Structures are given as C-alpha cells and as structure tokens.
Amino acid sequence: MTETTHNNATATTVSDERSDLLEALAKQRHFLRFTTRDLTDEQAGQRTTVSELCLGGLIKHVTSVERHWVEFIQHGPSAMPDFTALTEADWAARADEFRMLPGETLAGVLAAYEEVARETDELVTTLPDLNVTHPLPKAPWNEPGARMSARRVLMHIVAETAQHSGHADIIREALDGAKSMG
C-alpha cells in the first residue's frame, strides 16, 4: 500500500494497483447491472435461450461467486466447499443461483449485489497485502496443491463479472432487443 504522511500522522491511500482493481470491478459491475435497466421482476427471471440463465440469476450467481472469493481471501479454502464431495442435491441447490426463485425481486437481487460489492471494495482498500496466498479448495478444475493470491482472486472476480456481463448482454438483447453498447 502507498502511505503518505501529513503532520506526523500517517494516512493510508489506495495504491495505483488497488485503484486499477477497483476501477475494473466497478466498470464490469456497471455493465452487468446495466443489462437489467427498466426490467420487471418477471423479465429479470425470464429465460431467453436454451440455457437456464436469466438476468436476475446471473446477478445472483456473480454475487455468490464474489462473496465466496472474498471469504477465501479472508479465511482461505475453509470458506469454500470441497467441490469433489458435493452431492447431486448440493449441485441442484447451487443451480438455484442461476434463476430467480419465487418471492425474489430484481431490486432485492441488485441490493444484495451492491452489498457484496461494498464489502469487496472495502477489502481491496484495507487488505494489508495483495500477495497473501491460500491453497485452492478441492475441485475438479483446480490443480492439486495450487495456491492463489488475493491479487489473482480479485482479477478472477473481474474476469468472472465481465464474462457474465457478456452473457447478460445476450440474454437482454434476446429479451427485448436492448443492447448495452452500440
């Protein structure tokens, strides 16, 4: 972290790297949220492709992913499940992240996403060291013994958000022709 000293008091400022991470996260979050502009709850839960994905579900998924990865930065692999031990029922429950369930609203999904974003942003500005690493949780897609730094986790969150923002853009265009750009 960059530190600046004024009148014998030390004030911590956000480094260029952390500012870049925060800016990248903010930009990708904006594009994802933008795909839901002016939609009803019903539209946010509507599938427009052969997949299970809907706009509200994508935001729920990105919220969950970001929350779990931030917990990983703070607590290591114990913050995540052992993906190799999940049952069919566990996977079915995880699939609910990708759809709007009865009683869920777009406003509620967006509010939960905003809360997680605030928590992540706070962590980015206060984490003592972006180089801190933890072993990755057991998962078929993780190499045994692999580790990930906080920096790489944050870059992963940016990439995950950007990827799902693209999915959301396609879903929105199929829903009513609205585009994020162009």
XYZ file of C-alpha atoms in Angstrom:
182
model
C 0.000 0.000 0.000
C 1.091 3.547 -0.593
C 1.381 5.611 2.567
C 1.512 9.368 2.818
C 2.492 11.279 5.933
C 0.973 14.627 6.916
C 1.649 16.487 10.194
C 3.196 13.415 11.834
C 0.052 11.367 11.115
C 0.097 8.502 8.641
C -2.842 8.240 6.263
C -3.186 5.184 4.050
C -4.145 5.883 0.467
C -5.190 3.413 -2.181
C -2.276 2.396 -4.391
C -2.455 2.663 -8.172
C -2.808 -1.109 -8.392
C -5.702 -1.177 -5.963
C -7.306 1.782 -7.733
C -6.996 -0.127 -11.004
C -8.623 -3.207 -9.471
C -11.459 -1.135 -8.012
C -11.992 0.673 -11.318
C -12.053 -2.592 -13.287
C -14.531 -4.120 -10.829
C -16.755 -1.031 -10.939
C -16.795 -0.996 -14.737
C -17.727 -4.661 -15.075
C -20.339 -4.427 -12.317
C -21.875 -1.442 -14.091
C -22.200 -3.328 -17.366
C -23.771 -6.316 -15.631
C -26.279 -4.184 -13.713
C -26.989 -2.103 -16.844
C -28.461 -5.161 -18.574
C -31.330 -5.099 -16.057
C -32.343 -1.469 -16.563
C -36.091 -0.859 -16.769
C -36.995 -4.539 -16.336
C -39.789 -6.048 -14.287
C -39.160 -8.900 -11.874
C -40.803 -11.244 -14.357
C -38.493 -10.118 -17.176
C -35.424 -10.436 -14.926
C -36.378 -14.072 -14.333
C -37.187 -14.891 -17.938
C -35.025 -17.350 -19.886
C -34.358 -16.214 -23.445
C -32.007 -19.002 -24.556
C -31.923 -22.784 -24.174
C -29.796 -22.396 -21.034
C -31.163 -21.933 -17.507
C -29.681 -18.430 -17.349
C -31.744 -15.331 -16.731
C -30.599 -11.812 -15.871
C -31.598 -11.946 -12.211
C -29.997 -15.360 -11.881
C -26.744 -14.168 -13.399
C -26.572 -11.341 -10.879
C -27.339 -13.796 -8.058
C -24.543 -16.055 -9.318
C -21.985 -13.259 -9.608
C -22.968 -12.069 -6.125
C -22.396 -15.540 -4.712
C -19.104 -16.019 -6.555
C -17.778 -12.655 -5.410
C -18.876 -13.299 -1.814
C -17.190 -16.719 -1.708
C -13.942 -15.500 -3.257
C -13.756 -12.579 -0.825
C -14.282 -15.018 2.035
C -11.487 -17.132 0.501
C -9.149 -14.122 0.607
C -10.032 -13.588 4.262
C -10.228 -17.188 5.518
C -8.621 -19.487 2.951
C -10.117 -22.656 1.481
C -12.334 -23.311 4.519
C -14.584 -20.543 3.154
C -15.483 -22.716 0.183
C -16.922 -26.209 -0.099
C -14.973 -29.277 -1.122
C -16.407 -29.388 -4.632
C -15.280 -33.002 -5.068
C -17.629 -34.037 -2.245
C -20.797 -32.241 -3.397
C -23.833 -34.436 -3.928
C -26.414 -34.168 -6.706
C -28.642 -32.342 -4.217
C -25.827 -29.875 -3.474
C -25.351 -29.190 -7.183
C -29.113 -28.770 -7.645
C -29.186 -26.220 -4.814
C -26.278 -24.359 -6.418
C -28.248 -24.264 -9.678
C -30.789 -22.016 -7.909
C -28.124 -19.274 -8.108
C -28.835 -19.054 -11.817
C -32.560 -18.361 -11.658
C -34.986 -16.069 -9.931
C -36.912 -18.056 -7.346
C -40.492 -17.346 -6.239
C -40.558 -14.291 -3.996
C -37.227 -12.909 -5.243
C -37.220 -9.468 -6.807
C -34.809 -7.746 -9.118
C -34.462 -4.940 -6.572
C -33.548 -7.470 -3.877
C -31.022 -9.236 -6.105
C -29.406 -5.913 -7.053
C -29.312 -4.777 -3.403
C -27.527 -7.992 -2.382
C -25.040 -7.454 -5.209
C -24.398 -3.870 -4.085
C -23.738 -5.039 -0.521
C -21.214 -7.646 -1.653
C -19.570 -5.057 -3.920
C -19.174 -2.676 -0.952
C -17.608 -5.437 1.133
C -15.211 -6.369 -1.671
C -14.226 -2.759 -2.269
C -13.558 -2.310 1.447
C -11.358 -5.406 1.433
C -9.403 -4.159 -1.596
C -8.620 -0.898 0.194
C -7.803 -2.409 3.595
C -6.128 -5.752 2.935
C -2.564 -5.434 4.206
C -1.030 -7.441 1.357
C -2.373 -8.466 -2.053
C 0.326 -11.150 -2.193
C -1.238 -13.234 0.597
C -1.981 -16.700 -0.793
C -4.111 -19.655 0.211
C -4.378 -23.174 -1.173
C -7.316 -23.502 -3.541
C -10.266 -25.602 -2.400
C -10.661 -29.144 -3.670
C -12.381 -29.002 -7.037
C -12.092 -30.941 -10.290
C -10.994 -27.741 -12.042
C -8.242 -26.850 -9.521
C -4.796 -28.391 -9.738
C -3.950 -30.258 -6.513
C -1.762 -28.093 -4.297
C -2.395 -24.921 -6.326
C -2.494 -21.616 -4.453
C -3.977 -18.261 -5.352
C -3.031 -14.792 -4.145
C -5.551 -12.145 -3.173
C -4.464 -10.208 -6.267
C -5.252 -13.135 -8.562
C -8.571 -13.744 -6.812
C -9.564 -10.125 -7.422
C -8.535 -10.416 -11.072
C -10.638 -13.596 -11.249
C -13.654 -11.706 -9.862
C -13.183 -9.038 -12.559
C -12.967 -11.721 -15.264
C -15.970 -13.644 -13.915
C -18.056 -10.470 -13.801
C -17.015 -9.500 -17.343
C -17.804 -12.974 -18.682
C -21.266 -12.989 -17.134
C -21.867 -9.412 -18.223
C -21.440 -10.673 -21.785
C -23.907 -13.479 -21.116
C -26.322 -10.938 -19.641
C -25.990 -8.709 -22.702
C -27.007 -11.588 -24.976
C -29.941 -12.509 -22.735
C -31.146 -8.894 -22.609
C -30.894 -8.459 -26.372
C -32.894 -11.673 -26.868
C -35.440 -10.465 -24.294
C -36.369 -7.137 -25.863
C -33.654 -6.029 -28.269
C -31.957 -3.663 -25.787
C -28.164 -3.553 -26.010
C -25.507 -2.450 -23.556
C -23.462 -0.863 -26.326
C -23.956 0.012 -29.951
